[in-house]
Short mmCIF file of C-alpha atoms and ligand atoms in Angstrom, two decimals:
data_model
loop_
_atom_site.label_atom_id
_atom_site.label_comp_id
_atom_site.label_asym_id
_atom_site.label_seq_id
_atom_site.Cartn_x
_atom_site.Cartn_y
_atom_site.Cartn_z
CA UNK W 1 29.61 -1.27 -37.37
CA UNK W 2 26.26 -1.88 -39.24
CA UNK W 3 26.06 -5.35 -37.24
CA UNK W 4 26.53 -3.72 -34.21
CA UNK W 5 23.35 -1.35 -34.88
CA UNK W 6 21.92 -4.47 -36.08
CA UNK W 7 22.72 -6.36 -32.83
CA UNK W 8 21.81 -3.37 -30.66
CA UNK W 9 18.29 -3.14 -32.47
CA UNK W 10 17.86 -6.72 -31.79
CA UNK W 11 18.56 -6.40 -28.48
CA UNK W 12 16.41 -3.34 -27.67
CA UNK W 13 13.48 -5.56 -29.95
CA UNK W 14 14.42 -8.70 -27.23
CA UNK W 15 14.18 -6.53 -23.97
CA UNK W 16 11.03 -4.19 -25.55
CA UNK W 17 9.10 -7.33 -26.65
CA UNK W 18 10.76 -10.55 -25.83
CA UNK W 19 11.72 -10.63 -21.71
CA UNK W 20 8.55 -10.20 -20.58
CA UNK W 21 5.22 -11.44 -21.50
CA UNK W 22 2.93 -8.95 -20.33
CA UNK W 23 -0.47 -8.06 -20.80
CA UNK W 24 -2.50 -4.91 -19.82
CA UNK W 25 -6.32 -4.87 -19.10
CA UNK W 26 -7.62 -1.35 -18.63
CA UNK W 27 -10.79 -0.79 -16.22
CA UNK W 28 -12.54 1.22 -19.23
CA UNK W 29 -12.18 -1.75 -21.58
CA UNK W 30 -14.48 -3.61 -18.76
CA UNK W 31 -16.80 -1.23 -18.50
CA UNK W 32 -15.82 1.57 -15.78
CA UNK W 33 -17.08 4.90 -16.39
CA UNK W 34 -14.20 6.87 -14.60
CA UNK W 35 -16.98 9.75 -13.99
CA UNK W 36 -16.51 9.57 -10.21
CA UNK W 37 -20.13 9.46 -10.13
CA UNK W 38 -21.35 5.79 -10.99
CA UNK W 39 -20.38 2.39 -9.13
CA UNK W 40 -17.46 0.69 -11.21
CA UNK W 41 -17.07 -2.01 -8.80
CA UNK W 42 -18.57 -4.26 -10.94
CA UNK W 43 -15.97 -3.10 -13.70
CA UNK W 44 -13.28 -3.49 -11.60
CA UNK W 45 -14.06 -6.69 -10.11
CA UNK W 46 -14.18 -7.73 -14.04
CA UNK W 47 -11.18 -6.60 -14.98
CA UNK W 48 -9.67 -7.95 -11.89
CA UNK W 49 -10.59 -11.43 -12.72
CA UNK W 50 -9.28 -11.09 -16.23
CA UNK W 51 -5.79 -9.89 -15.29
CA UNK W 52 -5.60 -12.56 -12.52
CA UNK W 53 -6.76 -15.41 -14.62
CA UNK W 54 -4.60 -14.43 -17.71
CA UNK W 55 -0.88 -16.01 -17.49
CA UNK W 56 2.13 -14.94 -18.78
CA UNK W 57 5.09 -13.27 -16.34
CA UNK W 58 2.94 -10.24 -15.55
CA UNK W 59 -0.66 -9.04 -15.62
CA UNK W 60 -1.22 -5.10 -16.03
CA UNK W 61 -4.86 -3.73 -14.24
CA UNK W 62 -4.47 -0.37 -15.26
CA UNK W 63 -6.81 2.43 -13.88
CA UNK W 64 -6.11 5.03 -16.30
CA UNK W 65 -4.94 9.20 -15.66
CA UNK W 66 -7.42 11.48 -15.72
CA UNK W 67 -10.40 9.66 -14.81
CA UNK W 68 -12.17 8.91 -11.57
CA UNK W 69 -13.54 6.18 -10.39
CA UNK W 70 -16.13 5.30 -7.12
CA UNK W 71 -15.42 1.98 -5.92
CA UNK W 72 -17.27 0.43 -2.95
CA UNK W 73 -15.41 -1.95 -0.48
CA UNK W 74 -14.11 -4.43 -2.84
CA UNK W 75 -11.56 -7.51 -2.64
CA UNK W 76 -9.02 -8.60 -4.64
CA UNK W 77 -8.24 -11.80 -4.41
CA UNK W 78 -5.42 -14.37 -5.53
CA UNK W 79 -3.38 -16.06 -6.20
CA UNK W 80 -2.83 -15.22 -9.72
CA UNK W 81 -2.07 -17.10 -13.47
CA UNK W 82 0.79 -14.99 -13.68
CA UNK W 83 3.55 -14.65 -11.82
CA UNK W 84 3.32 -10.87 -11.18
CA UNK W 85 0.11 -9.22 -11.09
CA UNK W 86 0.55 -5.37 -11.31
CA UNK W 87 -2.08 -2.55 -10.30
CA UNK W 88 -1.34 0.20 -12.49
CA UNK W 89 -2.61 3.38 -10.80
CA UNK W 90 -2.40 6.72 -12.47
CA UNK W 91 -6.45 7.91 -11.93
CA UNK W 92 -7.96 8.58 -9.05
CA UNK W 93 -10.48 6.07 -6.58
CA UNK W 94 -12.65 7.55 -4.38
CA UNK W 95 -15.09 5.72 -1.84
CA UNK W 96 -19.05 6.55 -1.29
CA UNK W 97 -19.29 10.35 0.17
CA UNK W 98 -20.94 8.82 3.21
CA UNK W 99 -22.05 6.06 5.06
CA UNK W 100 -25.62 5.39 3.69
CA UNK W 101 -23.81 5.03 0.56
CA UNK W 102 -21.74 2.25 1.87
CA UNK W 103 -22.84 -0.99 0.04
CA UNK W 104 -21.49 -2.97 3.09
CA UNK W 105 -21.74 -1.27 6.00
CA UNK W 106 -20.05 -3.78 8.43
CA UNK W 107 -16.82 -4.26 6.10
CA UNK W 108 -14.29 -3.25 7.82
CA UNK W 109 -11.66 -2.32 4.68
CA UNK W 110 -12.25 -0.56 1.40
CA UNK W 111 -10.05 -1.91 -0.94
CA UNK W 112 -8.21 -5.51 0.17
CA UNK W 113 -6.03 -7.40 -2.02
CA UNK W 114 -5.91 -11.01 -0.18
CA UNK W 115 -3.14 -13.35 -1.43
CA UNK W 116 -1.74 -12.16 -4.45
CA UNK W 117 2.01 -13.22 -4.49
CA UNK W 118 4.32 -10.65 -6.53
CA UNK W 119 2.03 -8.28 -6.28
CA UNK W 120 2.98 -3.97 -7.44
CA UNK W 121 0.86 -1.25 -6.79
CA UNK W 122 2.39 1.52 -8.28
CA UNK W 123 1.63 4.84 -10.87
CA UNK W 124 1.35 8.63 -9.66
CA UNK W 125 -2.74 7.88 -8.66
CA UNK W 126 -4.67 8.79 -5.83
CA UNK W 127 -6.84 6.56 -3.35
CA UNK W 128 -9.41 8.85 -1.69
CA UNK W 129 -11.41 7.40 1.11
CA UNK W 130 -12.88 10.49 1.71
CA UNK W 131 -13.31 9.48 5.09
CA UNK W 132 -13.91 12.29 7.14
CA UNK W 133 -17.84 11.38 7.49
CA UNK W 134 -16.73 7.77 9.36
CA UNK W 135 -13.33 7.22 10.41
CA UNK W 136 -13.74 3.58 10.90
CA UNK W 137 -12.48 1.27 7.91
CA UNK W 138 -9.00 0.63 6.63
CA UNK W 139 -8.52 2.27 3.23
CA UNK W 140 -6.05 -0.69 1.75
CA UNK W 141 -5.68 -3.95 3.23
CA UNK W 142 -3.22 -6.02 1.94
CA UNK W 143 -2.48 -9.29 3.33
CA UNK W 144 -0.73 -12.81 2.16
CA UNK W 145 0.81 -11.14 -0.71
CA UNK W 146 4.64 -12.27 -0.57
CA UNK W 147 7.21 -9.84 -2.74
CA UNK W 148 4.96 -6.75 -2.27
CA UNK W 149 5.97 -3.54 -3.79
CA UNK W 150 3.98 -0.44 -3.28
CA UNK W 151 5.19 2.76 -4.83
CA UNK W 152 4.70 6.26 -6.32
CA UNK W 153 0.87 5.90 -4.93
CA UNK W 154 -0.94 8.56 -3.24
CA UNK W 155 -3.83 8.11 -0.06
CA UNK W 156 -5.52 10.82 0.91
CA UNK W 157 -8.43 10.79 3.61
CA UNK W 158 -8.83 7.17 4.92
CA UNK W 159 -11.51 5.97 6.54
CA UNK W 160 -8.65 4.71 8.85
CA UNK W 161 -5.55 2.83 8.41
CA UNK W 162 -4.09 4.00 4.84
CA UNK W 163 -2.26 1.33 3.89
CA UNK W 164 -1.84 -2.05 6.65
CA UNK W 165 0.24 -5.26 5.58
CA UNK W 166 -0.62 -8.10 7.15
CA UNK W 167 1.22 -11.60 7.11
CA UNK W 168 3.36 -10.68 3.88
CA UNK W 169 7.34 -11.52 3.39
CA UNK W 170 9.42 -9.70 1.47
CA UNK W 171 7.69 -6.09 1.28
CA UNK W 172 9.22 -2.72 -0.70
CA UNK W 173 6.74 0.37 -0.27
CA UNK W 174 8.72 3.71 -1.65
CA UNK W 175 7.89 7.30 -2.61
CA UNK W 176 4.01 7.13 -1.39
CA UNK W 177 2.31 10.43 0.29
CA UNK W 178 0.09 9.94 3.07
CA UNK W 179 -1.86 12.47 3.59
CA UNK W 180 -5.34 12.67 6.36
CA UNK W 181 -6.28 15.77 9.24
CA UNK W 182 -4.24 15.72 12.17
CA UNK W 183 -7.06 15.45 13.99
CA UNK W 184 -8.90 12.24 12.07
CA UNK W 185 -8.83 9.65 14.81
CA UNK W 186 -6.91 6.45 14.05
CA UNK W 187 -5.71 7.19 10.79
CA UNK W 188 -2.97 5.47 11.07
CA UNK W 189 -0.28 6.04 7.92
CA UNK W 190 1.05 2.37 7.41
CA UNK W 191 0.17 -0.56 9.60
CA UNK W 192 2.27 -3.89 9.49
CA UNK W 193 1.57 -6.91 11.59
CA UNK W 194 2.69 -11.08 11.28
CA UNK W 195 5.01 -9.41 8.64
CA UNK W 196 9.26 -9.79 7.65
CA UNK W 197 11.86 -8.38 5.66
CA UNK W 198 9.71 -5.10 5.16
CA UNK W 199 11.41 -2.07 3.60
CA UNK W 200 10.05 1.18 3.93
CA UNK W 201 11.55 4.08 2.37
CA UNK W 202 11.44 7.80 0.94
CA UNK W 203 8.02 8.76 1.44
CA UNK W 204 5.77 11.04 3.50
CA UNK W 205 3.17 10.60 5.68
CA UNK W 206 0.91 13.33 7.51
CA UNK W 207 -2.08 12.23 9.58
CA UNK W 208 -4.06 11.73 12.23
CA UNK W 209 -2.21 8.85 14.49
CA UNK W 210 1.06 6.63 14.14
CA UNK W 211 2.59 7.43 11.01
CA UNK W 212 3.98 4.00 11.16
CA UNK W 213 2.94 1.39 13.30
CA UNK W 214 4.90 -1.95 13.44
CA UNK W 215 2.57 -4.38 15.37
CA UNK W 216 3.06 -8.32 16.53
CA UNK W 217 4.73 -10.46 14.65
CA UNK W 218 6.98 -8.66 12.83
CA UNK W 219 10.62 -9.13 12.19
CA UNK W 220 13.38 -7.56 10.00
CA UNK W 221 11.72 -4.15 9.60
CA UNK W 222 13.36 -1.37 7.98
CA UNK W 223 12.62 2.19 7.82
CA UNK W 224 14.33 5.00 6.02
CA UNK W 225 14.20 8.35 5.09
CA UNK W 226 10.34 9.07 6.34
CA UNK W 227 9.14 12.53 6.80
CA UNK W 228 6.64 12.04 9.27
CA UNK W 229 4.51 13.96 10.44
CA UNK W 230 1.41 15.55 11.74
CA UNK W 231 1.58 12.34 13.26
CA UNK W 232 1.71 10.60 16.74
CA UNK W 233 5.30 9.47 15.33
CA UNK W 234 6.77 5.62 14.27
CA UNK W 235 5.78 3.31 17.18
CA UNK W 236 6.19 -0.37 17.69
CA UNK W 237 2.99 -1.31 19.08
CA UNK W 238 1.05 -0.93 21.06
CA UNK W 239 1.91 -4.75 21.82
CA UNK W 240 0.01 -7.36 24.53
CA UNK W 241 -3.47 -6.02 24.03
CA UNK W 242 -6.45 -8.04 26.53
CA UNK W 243 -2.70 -9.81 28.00
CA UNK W 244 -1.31 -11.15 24.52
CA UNK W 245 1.46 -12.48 23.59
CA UNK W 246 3.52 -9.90 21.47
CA UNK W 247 6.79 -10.64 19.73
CA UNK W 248 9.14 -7.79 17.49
CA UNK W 249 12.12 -7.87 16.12
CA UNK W 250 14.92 -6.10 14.24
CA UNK W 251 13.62 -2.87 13.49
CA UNK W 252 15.83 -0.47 11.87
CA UNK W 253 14.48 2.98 11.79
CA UNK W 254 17.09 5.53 10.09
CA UNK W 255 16.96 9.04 8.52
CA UNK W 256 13.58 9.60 9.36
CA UNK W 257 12.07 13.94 10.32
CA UNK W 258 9.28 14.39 12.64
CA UNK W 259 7.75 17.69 12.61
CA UNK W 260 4.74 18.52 14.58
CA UNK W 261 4.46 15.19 15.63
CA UNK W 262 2.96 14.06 19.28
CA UNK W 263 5.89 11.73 19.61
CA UNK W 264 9.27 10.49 18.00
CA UNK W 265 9.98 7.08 17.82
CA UNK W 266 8.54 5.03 20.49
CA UNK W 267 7.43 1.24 21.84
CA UNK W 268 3.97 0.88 22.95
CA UNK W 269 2.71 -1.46 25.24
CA UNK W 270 -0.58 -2.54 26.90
CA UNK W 271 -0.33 -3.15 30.70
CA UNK W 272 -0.62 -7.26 31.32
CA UNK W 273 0.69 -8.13 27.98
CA UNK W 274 3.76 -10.80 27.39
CA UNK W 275 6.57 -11.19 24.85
CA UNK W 276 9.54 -9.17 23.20
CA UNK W 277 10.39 -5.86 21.70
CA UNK W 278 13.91 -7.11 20.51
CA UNK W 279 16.70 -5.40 18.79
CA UNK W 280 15.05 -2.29 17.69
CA UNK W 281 17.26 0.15 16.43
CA UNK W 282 16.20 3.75 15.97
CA UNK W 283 18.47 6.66 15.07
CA UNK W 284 17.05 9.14 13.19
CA UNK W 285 19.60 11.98 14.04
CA UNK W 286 21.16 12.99 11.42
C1 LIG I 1 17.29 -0.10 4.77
O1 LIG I 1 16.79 0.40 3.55
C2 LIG I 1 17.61 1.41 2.96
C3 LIG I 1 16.87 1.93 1.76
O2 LIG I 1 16.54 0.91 0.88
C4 LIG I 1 18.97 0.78 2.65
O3 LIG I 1 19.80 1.78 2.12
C5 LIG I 1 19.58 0.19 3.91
O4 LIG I 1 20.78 -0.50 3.59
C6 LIG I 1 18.62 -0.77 4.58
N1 LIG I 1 19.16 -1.17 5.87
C7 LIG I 1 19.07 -2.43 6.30
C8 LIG I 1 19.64 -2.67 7.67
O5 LIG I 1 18.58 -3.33 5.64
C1 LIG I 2 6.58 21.46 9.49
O1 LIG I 2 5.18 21.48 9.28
C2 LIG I 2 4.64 22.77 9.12
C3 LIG I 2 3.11 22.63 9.05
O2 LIG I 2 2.71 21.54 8.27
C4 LIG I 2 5.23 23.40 7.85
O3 LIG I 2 4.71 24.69 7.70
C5 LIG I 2 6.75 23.44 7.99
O4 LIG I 2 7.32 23.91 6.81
C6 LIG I 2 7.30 22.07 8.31
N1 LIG I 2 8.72 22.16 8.60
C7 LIG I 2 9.63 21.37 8.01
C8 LIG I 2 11.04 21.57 8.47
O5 LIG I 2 9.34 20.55 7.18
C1 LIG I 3 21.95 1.43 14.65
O1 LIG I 3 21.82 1.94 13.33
C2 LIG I 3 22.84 2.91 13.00
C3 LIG I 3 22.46 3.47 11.62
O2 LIG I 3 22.32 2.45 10.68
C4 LIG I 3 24.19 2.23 13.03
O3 LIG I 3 25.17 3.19 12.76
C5 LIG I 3 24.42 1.63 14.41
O4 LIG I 3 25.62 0.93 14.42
C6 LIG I 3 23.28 0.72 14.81
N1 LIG I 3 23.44 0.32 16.21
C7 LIG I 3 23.38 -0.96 16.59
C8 LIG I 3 23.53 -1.21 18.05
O5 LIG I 3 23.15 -1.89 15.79
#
């Protein structure tokens, strides 16, 4: 019996300790204020480049609870040391109230994270791109980050796009909110494009345009259990912009509510454009 405790302890010590090598780095170690007030850019940045540089099987950024922090359009770039690089985000990030305050005016995302393999974003935080005084950049921009999950993560108020995933394979996003007016033009809830084997489940999404929008080059998309809407729906599309070449396929789109939505489900296309909408299965009956 007693080496069965002993064995269990060990075990517990082995999975607690010993599995994985991880290593947290916490924005107000690097010098973020969290008042919502001052520019921690800089501190993030810092941080970010610690986390990313340090090795071991995972890297923790975490952006603690109960703070705030004002962050102007920033990148986050890879790859990594480690083989998992994890944005832990429980606090809250808001953007510049307005434009003047913009550091780069012509960027056209807030936060992008640009080739970061095995990358999470998860926690019960909020991004807030307060963006009702210019609806014109994408709030997060993630793109070239293979075996991306996304979850538990709040958006509320992009200056566009929430969330768009560009040219990334092998993609989980669960349990997110969301949320912009229903009349904030182009605020599209989740973006994909030159992306495969993307999952999509349990979450909600109110705003302003598509509530999901699965653009060119995408194949093996699956989407389940979304309530969606205000919102002009899920669309593929719109496809063959200026006459391009557009190619989709296998889209599974299952369990999903509208309510108050302009459309359902639907495949967009521009007039003059080329290419295939292919095996795109929507039933979101019952
Ligand atoms: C789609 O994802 C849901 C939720 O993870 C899963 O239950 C379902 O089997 C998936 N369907 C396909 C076709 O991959
Ligand atoms: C639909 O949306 C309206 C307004 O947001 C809300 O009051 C209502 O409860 C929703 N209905 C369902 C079935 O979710
Ligand atoms: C479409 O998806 C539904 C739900 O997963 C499934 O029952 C049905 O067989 C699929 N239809 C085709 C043609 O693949």
């Amino acid at each position: 019996m007693m080496e069965r405790i002993l064995r269990f302890l060990i075990l517990v010590n082995f999975l607690c300790f010993g599995l994985v090598n991880g290593q947290n780095y916490n924005v107000l170690d690097f010098g973020a204020t969290g008042d919502g007030q001052t520019d921690d850019s800089n501190a993030f940045v810092k941080t970010w480049n610690a986390a990313c540089g340090g090795g071991g099987d995972i890297s923790i950024l975490l952006i603690p609870a109960e703070n705030t922090f004002l962050i102007q359009p920033i990148v986050f770039r890879g790859p990594c040391r480690s083989s998992n690089t994890k944005v832990q985000l429980d606090g809250i990030i808001v953007a510049p109230s307005n434009k003047e305050e913009w550091s780069n005016p012509s960027s056209r995302t807030w936060i992008k994270f640009s080739a970061v393999p095995g990358l999470m974003i998860v926690g019960s935080g909020t991004i807030n791109g307060r963006g009702s005084s210019f609806w014109e950049v994408r709030s997060l921009h993630i793109s070239q980050c293979d075996n991306l999950i996304i979850t538990g993560i709040t958006s509320i108020d992009s200056p566009r796009n929430h969330i768009s995933i560009a040219a990334c394979t092998n993609v989980a996003i669960s349990n997110i909110h969301l949320f912009a007016p229903e009349d904030s033009p182009n605020t599209d809830g989740i973006d994909i494009s030159r992306s495969s084997n993307v999952n999509i489940f349990d979450s909600t999404i109110q705003t302003g345009d598509d509530c999901i929008a699965i653009n060119t080059g995408n194949t093996n998309i699956n989407i389940t259990r979304i309530n969606c809407g205000p919102g002009h729906g899920i669309s593929v599309g719109s496809l063959g912009l200026n006459g391009g070449n557009a190619a989709v396929s296998d889209v599974q789109v299952t369990q999903c509510t509208f309510n108050q939505t302009t459309n359902g489900a639907r495949i967009k296309t521009w007039p003059g454009g080329q290419g295939y909408a292919r095996n795109i299965n929507i039933s979101c009956g019952d």
